mmCIF file of C-alpha atoms in Angstrom:
data_model
loop_
_atom_site.group_PDB
_atom_site.id
_atom_site.type_symbol
_atom_site.label_atom_id
_atom_site.label_comp_id
_atom_site.label_asym_id
_atom_site.label_seq_id
_atom_site.Cartn_x
_atom_site.Cartn_y
_atom_site.Cartn_z
ATOM 1 C CA MET A 237 -64.701 25.521 -15.152
ATOM 2 C CA LEU A 238 -66.089 26.121 -18.635
ATOM 3 C CA SER A 239 -63.315 24.012 -20.166
ATOM 4 C CA PHE A 240 -64.192 21.121 -17.880
ATOM 5 C CA LEU A 241 -67.901 21.381 -18.747
ATOM 6 C CA LEU A 242 -67.114 21.421 -22.459
ATOM 7 C CA PHE A 243 -64.989 18.330 -21.944
ATOM 8 C CA VAL A 244 -67.792 16.547 -20.139
ATOM 9 C CA SER A 245 -70.177 17.448 -22.977
ATOM 10 C CA ALA A 246 -67.749 15.898 -25.439
ATOM 11 C CA ALA A 247 -67.403 12.822 -23.262
ATOM 12 C CA HIS A 248 -71.189 12.390 -23.295
ATOM 13 C CA ALA A 249 -71.014 11.568 -26.989
ATOM 14 C CA PHE A 250 -68.982 8.427 -26.153
ATOM 15 C CA THR A 251 -71.353 7.270 -23.363
ATOM 16 C CA SER A 252 -74.696 5.476 -23.578
ATOM 17 C CA PRO A 253 -77.521 7.911 -22.511
ATOM 18 C CA ALA A 254 -79.175 5.137 -20.569
ATOM 19 C CA SER A 255 -76.249 4.899 -18.241
ATOM 20 C CA LEU A 256 -76.169 8.609 -17.341
ATOM 21 C CA ARG A 257 -78.470 10.616 -15.092
ATOM 22 C CA THR A 258 -79.021 14.134 -16.583
ATOM 23 C CA MET A 259 -80.395 17.362 -15.162
ATOM 24 C CA PRO A 260 -82.984 19.169 -17.357
ATOM 25 C CA SER A 261 -81.844 22.489 -18.695
ATOM 26 C CA SER A 262 -83.897 25.639 -18.267
ATOM 27 C CA PRO A 263 -85.582 27.262 -21.321
ATOM 28 C CA ALA A 264 -83.350 30.293 -20.940
ATOM 29 C CA SER A 265 -80.284 28.208 -21.576
ATOM 30 C CA SER A 266 -81.678 26.074 -24.405
ATOM 31 C CA ARG A 267 -79.391 27.660 -27.012
ATOM 32 C CA THR A 268 -76.306 26.767 -25.063
ATOM 33 C CA ALA A 269 -77.513 23.688 -23.306
ATOM 34 C CA VAL A 270 -74.904 21.893 -21.338
ATOM 35 C CA THR A 271 -75.592 18.390 -20.127
ATOM 36 C CA MET A 272 -74.760 18.125 -16.430
ATOM 37 C CA ILE A 273 -73.459 14.698 -15.548
ATOM 38 C CA ASP A 274 -73.254 13.229 -12.094
ATOM 39 C CA ALA A 275 -69.569 12.932 -11.312
ATOM 40 C CA ASP A 276 -69.909 9.523 -9.643
ATOM 41 C CA THR A 277 -71.665 8.118 -12.680
ATOM 42 C CA LEU A 278 -68.970 9.470 -14.992
ATOM 43 C CA LEU A 279 -66.209 7.874 -12.964
ATOM 44 C CA VAL A 280 -67.949 4.526 -13.139
ATOM 45 C CA ALA A 281 -68.897 4.734 -16.773
ATOM 46 C CA VAL A 282 -65.740 6.147 -18.351
ATOM 47 C CA PRO A 283 -62.967 6.008 -15.806
ATOM 48 C CA SER A 284 -60.193 6.520 -18.333
ATOM 49 C CA VAL A 285 -61.834 9.562 -19.856
ATOM 50 C CA ALA A 286 -62.660 10.931 -16.432
ATOM 51 C CA ALA A 287 -59.107 10.633 -15.356
ATOM 52 C CA LEU A 288 -57.991 12.531 -18.426
ATOM 53 C CA GLY A 289 -60.587 15.214 -17.649
ATOM 54 C CA VAL A 290 -59.264 15.655 -14.141
ATOM 55 C CA SER A 291 -55.771 15.992 -15.579
ATOM 56 C CA LEU A 292 -56.980 18.694 -17.989
ATOM 57 C CA GLN A 293 -58.897 20.447 -15.230
ATOM 58 C CA GLN A 294 -55.851 20.554 -12.962
ATOM 59 C CA SER A 295 -53.771 21.899 -15.828
ATOM 60 C CA SER A 296 -56.358 24.600 -16.554
ATOM 61 C CA PHE A 297 -56.665 25.754 -12.965
ATOM 62 C CA GLY A 298 -52.927 25.627 -12.382
ATOM 63 C CA GLY A 299 -52.158 27.632 -15.487
ATOM 64 C CA GLY A 300 -49.727 24.963 -16.699
ATOM 65 C CA VAL A 301 -49.472 22.737 -19.725
ATOM 66 C CA ALA A 302 -51.250 19.388 -19.642
ATOM 67 C CA GLN A 303 -48.911 16.590 -18.674
ATOM 68 C CA ALA A 304 -48.741 13.293 -20.513
ATOM 69 C CA PRO A 305 -50.004 10.318 -18.485
ATOM 70 C CA MET A 306 -47.307 8.781 -16.295
ATOM 71 C CA HIS A 307 -46.024 5.402 -17.429
ATOM 72 C CA ALA A 308 -44.960 2.636 -15.058
ATOM 73 C CA ALA A 309 -41.467 3.228 -13.655
ATOM 74 C CA MET A 310 -38.718 1.511 -15.624
ATOM 75 C CA PRO A 311 -36.450 -0.821 -13.635
ATOM 76 C CA ALA A 312 -33.150 0.756 -12.556
ATOM 77 C CA PRO A 313 -30.220 -0.176 -14.796
ATOM 78 C CA MET A 314 -27.857 -2.791 -13.439
ATOM 79 C CA PRO A 315 -24.599 -1.325 -12.098
ATOM 80 C CA LYS A 316 -21.708 -1.567 -14.488
ATOM 81 C CA ALA A 317 -19.360 -4.400 -13.607
ATOM 82 C CA THR A 318 -15.823 -3.332 -12.720
ATOM 83 C CA GLU A 319 -12.600 -5.267 -12.327
ATOM 84 C CA LYS A 320 -11.664 -6.341 -8.840
ATOM 85 C CA VAL A 321 -9.073 -3.854 -7.643
ATOM 86 C CA ASP A 322 -6.480 -5.769 -5.642
ATOM 87 C CA VAL A 323 -2.748 -6.399 -5.573
ATOM 88 C CA ALA A 324 -3.065 -8.957 -8.386
ATOM 89 C CA LEU A 325 -4.535 -6.335 -10.751
ATOM 90 C CA ALA A 326 -1.901 -3.777 -9.675
ATOM 91 C CA ARG A 327 0.924 -6.205 -10.398
ATOM 92 C CA LYS A 328 -0.642 -7.110 -13.741
ATOM 93 C CA ASN A 329 -0.640 -3.428 -14.764
ATOM 94 C CA PHE A 330 2.911 -3.009 -13.458
ATOM 95 C CA LYS A 331 3.938 -5.920 -15.685
ATOM 96 C CA ARG A 332 2.348 -4.132 -18.675
ATOM 97 C CA TRP A 333 4.467 -1.083 -17.843
ATOM 98 C CA ASN A 334 7.639 -3.145 -17.302
ATOM 99 C CA ASP A 335 7.022 -5.078 -20.538
ATOM 100 C CA ALA A 336 6.652 -1.764 -22.365
ATOM 101 C CA LEU A 337 10.118 -0.779 -21.128
ATOM 102 C CA GLN A 338 11.541 -3.951 -22.683
ATOM 103 C CA THR A 339 10.372 -2.825 -26.143
ATOM 104 C CA LYS A 340 12.762 0.152 -25.838
ATOM 105 C CA ASN A 341 10.082 2.162 -27.630
ATOM 106 C CA PRO A 342 9.373 5.348 -25.616
ATOM 107 C CA THR A 343 6.056 5.857 -27.396
ATOM 108 C CA VAL A 344 4.785 2.466 -26.209
ATOM 109 C CA VAL A 345 5.692 3.365 -22.609
ATOM 110 C CA ALA A 346 4.257 6.902 -22.809
ATOM 111 C CA ASP A 347 0.948 5.505 -24.138
ATOM 112 C CA LEU A 348 0.330 3.943 -20.719
ATOM 113 C CA TYR A 349 0.217 7.411 -19.142
ATOM 114 C CA SER A 350 -2.940 9.527 -18.939
ATOM 115 C CA SER A 351 -3.653 12.100 -21.618
ATOM 116 C CA GLU A 352 -6.278 13.790 -19.404
ATOM 117 C CA ALA A 353 -4.486 14.601 -16.129
ATOM 118 C CA LEU A 354 -0.912 13.598 -15.415
ATOM 119 C CA SER A 355 1.614 14.087 -12.599
ATOM 120 C CA PHE A 356 4.904 12.267 -13.209
ATOM 121 C CA LEU A 357 7.933 12.651 -10.910
ATOM 122 C CA PRO A 358 10.666 10.429 -12.397
ATOM 123 C CA THR A 359 13.528 8.803 -10.516
ATOM 124 C CA VAL A 360 16.385 10.641 -12.230
ATOM 125 C CA SER A 361 14.828 13.862 -13.495
ATOM 126 C CA PRO A 362 14.155 17.150 -11.656
ATOM 127 C CA MET A 363 11.081 17.802 -13.831
ATOM 128 C CA HIS A 364 7.413 17.561 -12.883
ATOM 129 C CA ILE A 365 6.042 16.052 -16.080
ATOM 130 C CA LYS A 366 2.401 16.821 -16.907
ATOM 131 C CA ASP A 367 2.012 15.886 -20.581
ATOM 132 C CA GLY A 368 2.611 12.956 -22.899
ATOM 133 C CA MET A 369 5.299 14.667 -24.989
ATOM 134 C CA ASN A 370 7.616 15.189 -22.005
ATOM 135 C CA THR A 371 6.846 11.664 -20.793
ATOM 136 C CA GLU A 372 8.000 10.252 -24.122
ATOM 137 C CA GLU A 373 11.136 12.403 -24.032
ATOM 138 C CA TYR A 374 12.021 11.086 -20.569
ATOM 139 C CA PHE A 375 11.652 7.442 -21.605
ATOM 140 C CA THR A 376 13.641 8.005 -24.813
ATOM 141 C CA ALA A 377 16.778 8.139 -22.650
ATOM 142 C CA PHE A 378 15.629 5.818 -19.851
ATOM 143 C CA VAL A 379 14.902 2.758 -22.035
ATOM 144 C CA GLN A 380 18.473 2.874 -23.343
ATOM 145 C CA LYS A 381 19.640 1.828 -19.845
ATOM 146 C CA ASN A 382 17.973 -1.583 -20.354
ATOM 147 C CA PRO A 383 15.803 -1.196 -17.252
ATOM 148 C CA PHE A 384 14.036 -4.189 -15.743
ATOM 149 C CA GLY A 385 11.975 -3.659 -12.591
ATOM 150 C CA THR A 386 11.137 -6.185 -9.884
ATOM 151 C CA ILE A 387 8.687 -5.347 -7.094
ATOM 152 C CA THR A 388 10.051 -6.314 -3.672
ATOM 153 C CA ASP A 389 7.238 -4.928 -1.485
ATOM 154 C CA ASP A 390 3.883 -3.350 -2.358
ATOM 155 C CA SER A 391 0.380 -2.422 -1.252
ATOM 156 C CA VAL A 392 -2.845 -1.225 -2.940
ATOM 157 C CA GLN A 393 -5.494 1.335 -1.984
ATOM 158 C CA PRO A 394 -8.656 1.386 -4.182
ATOM 159 C CA TYR A 395 -10.593 4.609 -4.787
ATOM 160 C CA GLY A 396 -13.990 5.625 -6.126
ATOM 161 C CA ASN A 397 -16.056 2.763 -7.475
ATOM 162 C CA GLY A 398 -12.991 0.702 -8.295
ATOM 163 C CA ASP A 399 -12.089 2.957 -11.209
ATOM 164 C CA ALA A 400 -8.835 4.120 -9.613
ATOM 165 C CA TYR A 401 -6.231 2.812 -7.207
ATOM 166 C CA LEU A 402 -2.873 3.678 -5.642
ATOM 167 C CA HIS A 403 -0.109 1.085 -6.009
ATOM 168 C CA SER A 404 2.955 1.871 -3.891
ATOM 169 C CA GLY A 405 5.993 0.156 -2.461
ATOM 170 C CA LEU A 406 9.564 -0.811 -3.278
ATOM 171 C CA TYR A 407 11.139 -2.054 -6.502
ATOM 172 C CA THR A 408 14.635 -2.875 -7.699
ATOM 173 C CA PHE A 409 15.829 -1.914 -11.172
ATOM 174 C CA GLU A 410 18.579 -3.704 -13.046
ATOM 175 C CA LEU A 411 20.290 -1.060 -15.191
ATOM 176 C CA GLY A 412 23.177 -1.095 -17.660
ATOM 177 C CA THR A 413 24.753 -3.769 -19.814
ATOM 178 C CA GLY A 414 27.356 -6.476 -19.322
ATOM 179 C CA ALA A 415 29.733 -6.087 -16.399
ATOM 180 C CA GLU A 416 28.344 -2.611 -15.693
ATOM 181 C CA ARG A 417 24.798 -3.883 -15.076
ATOM 182 C CA ALA A 418 23.835 -3.215 -11.455
ATOM 183 C CA PRO A 419 20.732 -3.108 -9.239
ATOM 184 C CA VAL A 420 19.215 0.151 -7.990
ATOM 185 C CA GLN A 421 16.744 0.053 -5.123
ATOM 186 C CA ALA A 422 13.892 2.545 -5.469
ATOM 187 C CA ARG A 423 10.427 3.427 -4.181
ATOM 188 C CA PHE A 424 7.280 3.875 -6.278
ATOM 189 C CA SER A 425 3.784 5.361 -6.179
ATOM 190 C CA TYR A 426 1.417 4.827 -9.123
ATOM 191 C CA VAL A 427 -2.170 6.020 -9.428
ATOM 192 C CA TRP A 428 -3.938 4.076 -12.172
ATOM 193 C CA LYS A 429 -7.318 5.339 -13.445
ATOM 194 C CA LYS A 430 -9.800 3.981 -15.960
ATOM 195 C CA GLU A 431 -9.992 6.083 -19.142
ATOM 196 C CA ASP A 432 -12.408 4.871 -21.832
ATOM 197 C CA GLY A 433 -12.297 1.388 -20.356
ATOM 198 C CA SER A 434 -8.481 1.151 -20.171
ATOM 199 C CA TRP A 435 -6.152 1.549 -17.199
ATOM 200 C CA LYS A 436 -3.865 4.578 -17.479
ATOM 201 C CA ILE A 437 -1.223 6.012 -15.142
ATOM 202 C CA SER A 438 -2.350 9.429 -13.896
ATOM 203 C CA HIS A 439 0.395 9.728 -11.264
ATOM 204 C CA HIS A 440 3.855 8.162 -11.032
ATOM 205 C CA HIS A 441 6.438 9.105 -8.411
ATOM 206 C CA SER A 442 9.699 7.151 -8.343
ATOM 207 C CA SER A 443 12.678 7.852 -6.087
ATOM 208 C CA VAL A 444 15.947 6.184 -5.122
ATOM 209 C CA ARG A 445 15.538 4.365 -1.828
ATOM 210 C CA PRO A 446 17.428 6.244 0.919
ATOM 211 C CA ALA A 447 20.252 4.380 2.593
ATOM 212 C CA GLY A 448 19.300 2.568 5.776
ATOM 213 C CA PRO A 449 21.152 2.854 9.067
ATOM 214 C CA ASP A 450 24.854 2.050 9.172
ATOM 215 C CA MET A 451 24.488 -1.502 10.441
ATOM 216 C CA LEU A 452 28.171 -1.833 11.265
ATOM 217 C CA GLN A 453 27.809 1.131 13.591
ATOM 218 C CA VAL A 454 24.586 -0.370 15.021
ATOM 219 C CA ALA A 455 26.495 -3.598 15.671
ATOM 220 C CA ARG A 456 29.356 -1.783 17.381
ATOM 221 C CA ASP A 457 26.915 0.234 19.516
ATOM 222 C CA ASN A 458 25.212 -2.991 20.627
ATOM 223 C CA PHE A 459 28.595 -4.562 21.407
ATOM 224 C CA LYS A 460 29.350 -1.524 23.612
ATOM 225 C CA LYS A 461 26.046 -2.112 25.474
ATOM 226 C CA TRP A 462 27.143 -5.696 26.100
ATOM 227 C CA ASN A 463 30.654 -4.650 27.155
ATOM 228 C CA ASP A 464 29.291 -1.911 29.447
ATOM 229 C CA ALA A 465 26.993 -4.489 31.075
ATOM 230 C CA LEU A 466 30.067 -6.574 31.883
ATOM 231 C CA GLN A 467 31.600 -3.570 33.707
ATOM 232 C CA THR A 468 28.642 -3.493 36.141
ATOM 233 C CA LYS A 469 29.661 -6.983 37.328
ATOM 234 C CA ASP A 470 25.923 -7.725 37.529
ATOM 235 C CA PRO A 471 25.260 -11.023 35.708
ATOM 236 C CA LYS A 472 21.538 -10.232 35.494
ATOM 237 C CA LYS A 473 22.224 -7.111 33.407
ATOM 238 C CA VAL A 474 24.435 -9.053 31.026
ATOM 239 C CA ALA A 475 21.983 -11.961 30.757
ATOM 240 C CA ALA A 476 19.126 -9.467 30.050
ATOM 241 C CA LEU A 477 20.752 -8.715 26.676
ATOM 242 C CA TYR A 478 20.238 -12.335 25.581
ATOM 243 C CA SER A 479 17.007 -13.653 24.069
ATOM 244 C CA THR A 480 14.490 -15.393 26.325
ATOM 245 C CA SER A 481 12.193 -16.428 23.456
ATOM 246 C CA GLY A 482 13.472 -19.990 23.257
ATOM 247 C CA ASP A 483 15.763 -19.314 20.294
ATOM 248 C CA LEU A 484 19.067 -18.823 22.133
ATOM 249 C CA SER A 485 22.331 -20.514 21.163
ATOM 250 C CA PHE A 486 25.300 -19.460 23.340
ATOM 251 C CA LEU A 487 28.760 -21.065 23.003
ATOM 252 C CA PRO A 488 30.966 -19.274 25.591
ATOM 253 C CA THR A 489 34.724 -18.857 25.382
ATOM 254 C CA VAL A 490 35.646 -20.872 28.459
ATOM 255 C CA SER A 491 32.695 -23.227 28.913
ATOM 256 C CA PRO A 492 31.986 -26.594 27.238
ATOM 257 C CA GLU A 493 28.249 -26.023 27.490
ATOM 258 C CA HIS A 494 25.753 -25.101 24.773
ATOM 259 C CA ILE A 495 23.596 -22.612 26.632
ATOM 260 C CA LYS A 496 19.976 -22.221 25.455
ATOM 261 C CA ASP A 497 18.192 -20.415 28.295
ATOM 262 C CA GLY A 498 18.477 -17.238 30.334
ATOM 263 C CA SER A 499 19.092 -18.987 33.659
ATOM 264 C CA SER A 500 22.191 -20.781 32.380
ATOM 265 C CA THR A 501 23.373 -17.556 30.734
ATOM 266 C CA GLU A 502 23.190 -15.746 34.062
ATOM 267 C CA ASP A 503 25.052 -18.591 35.767
ATOM 268 C CA TYR A 504 27.875 -18.323 33.230
ATOM 269 C CA PHE A 505 28.306 -14.574 33.655
ATOM 270 C CA THR A 506 28.210 -14.822 37.451
ATOM 271 C CA ALA A 507 31.735 -16.253 37.285
ATOM 272 C CA PHE A 508 32.926 -14.427 34.146
ATOM 273 C CA VAL A 509 32.306 -10.862 35.401
ATOM 274 C CA GLN A 510 34.584 -11.540 38.391
ATOM 275 C CA LYS A 511 37.525 -11.612 35.949
ATOM 276 C CA ASN A 512 37.025 -7.879 35.272
ATOM 277 C CA PRO A 513 36.626 -8.432 31.501
ATOM 278 C CA PHE A 514 36.928 -5.549 29.076
ATOM 279 C CA GLY A 515 36.560 -6.258 25.351
ATOM 280 C CA THR A 516 38.011 -4.322 22.432
ATOM 281 C CA ILE A 517 37.061 -5.150 18.828
ATOM 282 C CA THR A 518 40.119 -5.409 16.567
ATOM 283 C CA ASP A 519 38.416 -6.543 13.349
ATOM 284 C CA ASP A 520 34.729 -7.000 12.436
ATOM 285 C CA SER A 521 32.107 -7.245 9.709
ATOM 286 C CA VAL A 522 28.307 -7.352 9.505
ATOM 287 C CA MET A 523 25.788 -9.390 7.492
ATOM 288 C CA VAL A 524 22.258 -7.950 7.563
ATOM 289 C CA PHE A 525 19.047 -9.997 7.408
ATOM 290 C CA ASP A 526 15.307 -9.240 7.278
ATOM 291 C CA ASP A 527 15.771 -5.589 6.278
ATOM 292 C CA GLY A 528 17.823 -4.879 9.381
ATOM 293 C CA ASP A 529 15.657 -6.731 11.893
ATOM 294 C CA ALA A 530 18.527 -9.177 12.374
ATOM 295 C CA TYR A 531 22.254 -9.166 11.709
ATOM 296 C CA LEU A 532 25.401 -11.237 12.240
ATOM 297 C CA HIS A 533 28.323 -9.358 13.775
ATOM 298 C CA SER A 534 31.566 -11.329 13.657
ATOM 299 C CA GLY A 535 35.303 -10.798 13.902
ATOM 300 C CA LEU A 536 38.125 -10.552 16.403
ATOM 301 C CA TYR A 537 38.254 -9.009 19.835
ATOM 302 C CA THR A 538 40.789 -8.824 22.665
ATOM 303 C CA PHE A 539 39.769 -9.213 26.303
ATOM 304 C CA ASP A 540 41.753 -7.787 29.182
ATOM 305 C CA LEU A 541 41.178 -10.108 32.140
ATOM 306 C CA GLY A 542 42.320 -10.207 35.761
ATOM 307 C CA GLU A 543 43.550 -7.629 38.260
ATOM 308 C CA GLY A 544 46.799 -5.745 38.856
ATOM 309 C CA ARG A 545 49.930 -7.400 37.533
ATOM 310 C CA LYS A 546 47.985 -10.498 36.635
ATOM 311 C CA ARG A 547 45.802 -8.576 34.175
ATOM 312 C CA ALA A 548 46.579 -9.782 30.638
ATOM 313 C CA PRO A 549 45.013 -9.646 27.156
ATOM 314 C CA THR A 550 43.353 -12.656 25.564
ATOM 315 C CA GLU A 551 42.768 -12.666 21.832
ATOM 316 C CA ALA A 552 39.498 -14.246 20.813
ATOM 317 C CA ARG A 553 36.992 -14.565 17.988
ATOM 318 C CA PHE A 554 33.312 -13.712 18.127
ATOM 319 C CA SER A 555 30.036 -14.264 16.309
ATOM 320 C CA TYR A 556 26.878 -12.517 17.534
ATOM 321 C CA VAL A 557 23.444 -12.693 15.986
ATOM 322 C CA TRP A 558 21.288 -9.831 17.222
ATOM 323 C CA ARG A 559 17.563 -9.870 16.421
ATOM 324 C CA LYS A 560 14.918 -7.243 17.105
ATOM 325 C CA SER A 561 12.449 -8.229 19.814
ATOM 326 C CA GLY A 562 9.844 -5.704 20.939
ATOM 327 C CA GLY A 563 11.787 -2.878 19.288
ATOM 328 C CA ASP A 564 15.118 -3.737 20.991
ATOM 329 C CA TYR A 565 17.911 -5.942 19.729
ATOM 330 C CA LYS A 566 18.584 -9.126 21.687
ATOM 331 C CA ILE A 567 21.393 -11.669 21.284
ATOM 332 C CA THR A 568 20.001 -14.920 19.851
ATOM 333 C CA HIS A 569 23.417 -16.434 19.127
ATOM 334 C CA HIS A 570 26.839 -15.841 20.663
ATOM 335 C CA HIS A 571 29.878 -17.955 19.833
ATOM 336 C CA SER A 572 33.195 -16.922 21.374
ATOM 337 C CA SER A 573 36.491 -18.834 21.083
ATOM 338 C CA VAL A 574 40.150 -18.274 21.881
ATOM 339 C CA ARG A 575 42.032 -17.264 18.778
ATOM 340 C CA PRO A 576 44.303 -20.089 17.596
ATOM 341 C CA GLU A 577 48.044 -19.460 17.628
#
């Protein structure tokens, strides 16, 4: 309290006496007279000094160090602008990497990889590469294969505040020179992260794309389904294997019609199944479309037709187009013809 009173006494020297109401001091305290000032008057007369006094008083009673007056809050800094992370940016960075391969300089390629934290699982190496030196060693041999990558399917997942993203999908590499140059289908995962304002690869996993299903076997299995349906002698079961989506083209062996709907297909097989047909493929091949969602199966087959002694083989040619519909293959085109002599 004494410190506050001493402060008020000092403040009195900066205030006009006429504006302050004072209390007379007693004779006993004349040697250490302290002018008592009405607090309300002080607040009106010297508000800035009073406020400082309160600050000092609080510091004294609290045992702490006097705090500097608080300034007005500064506006929050604007957020730092970042690049839009999307497939366009991912493909742009992939092009930088692919262009680096074309220089055939392993150092240029390795410079695109992170020097802070790296996980690199190359296509044709058993190593888990975690540093720039091993990255450069890997590309020393790889660039000599004249690699050129082309993305065939990809997607992007951004992370953080747009300072990192995962770019993954499928790419095809042309490798080799001259007549020996050939494509290799592979899969990729890149994680690109911003380091000092530049995009760097912190993770790269590349692997040869596994072989898909044996489409010739798929085609033969579907032919067996069709042939087995014939053995039921139920035209509905045979017709159910044909598309009903309005995209059917059916040119039967022994009909002049061009059948385009399920009803006419069923009508055709109503008569055909009575001939006790059994088909055997004698030569075939497959052309695959849409990553296996459609294929053309064509070749030669022999049909045994009739009953008893009248049963005889008929050599014919076939073309089927099977297309996936709701997870199952359906026939969208069937052209069958007697094999010419």
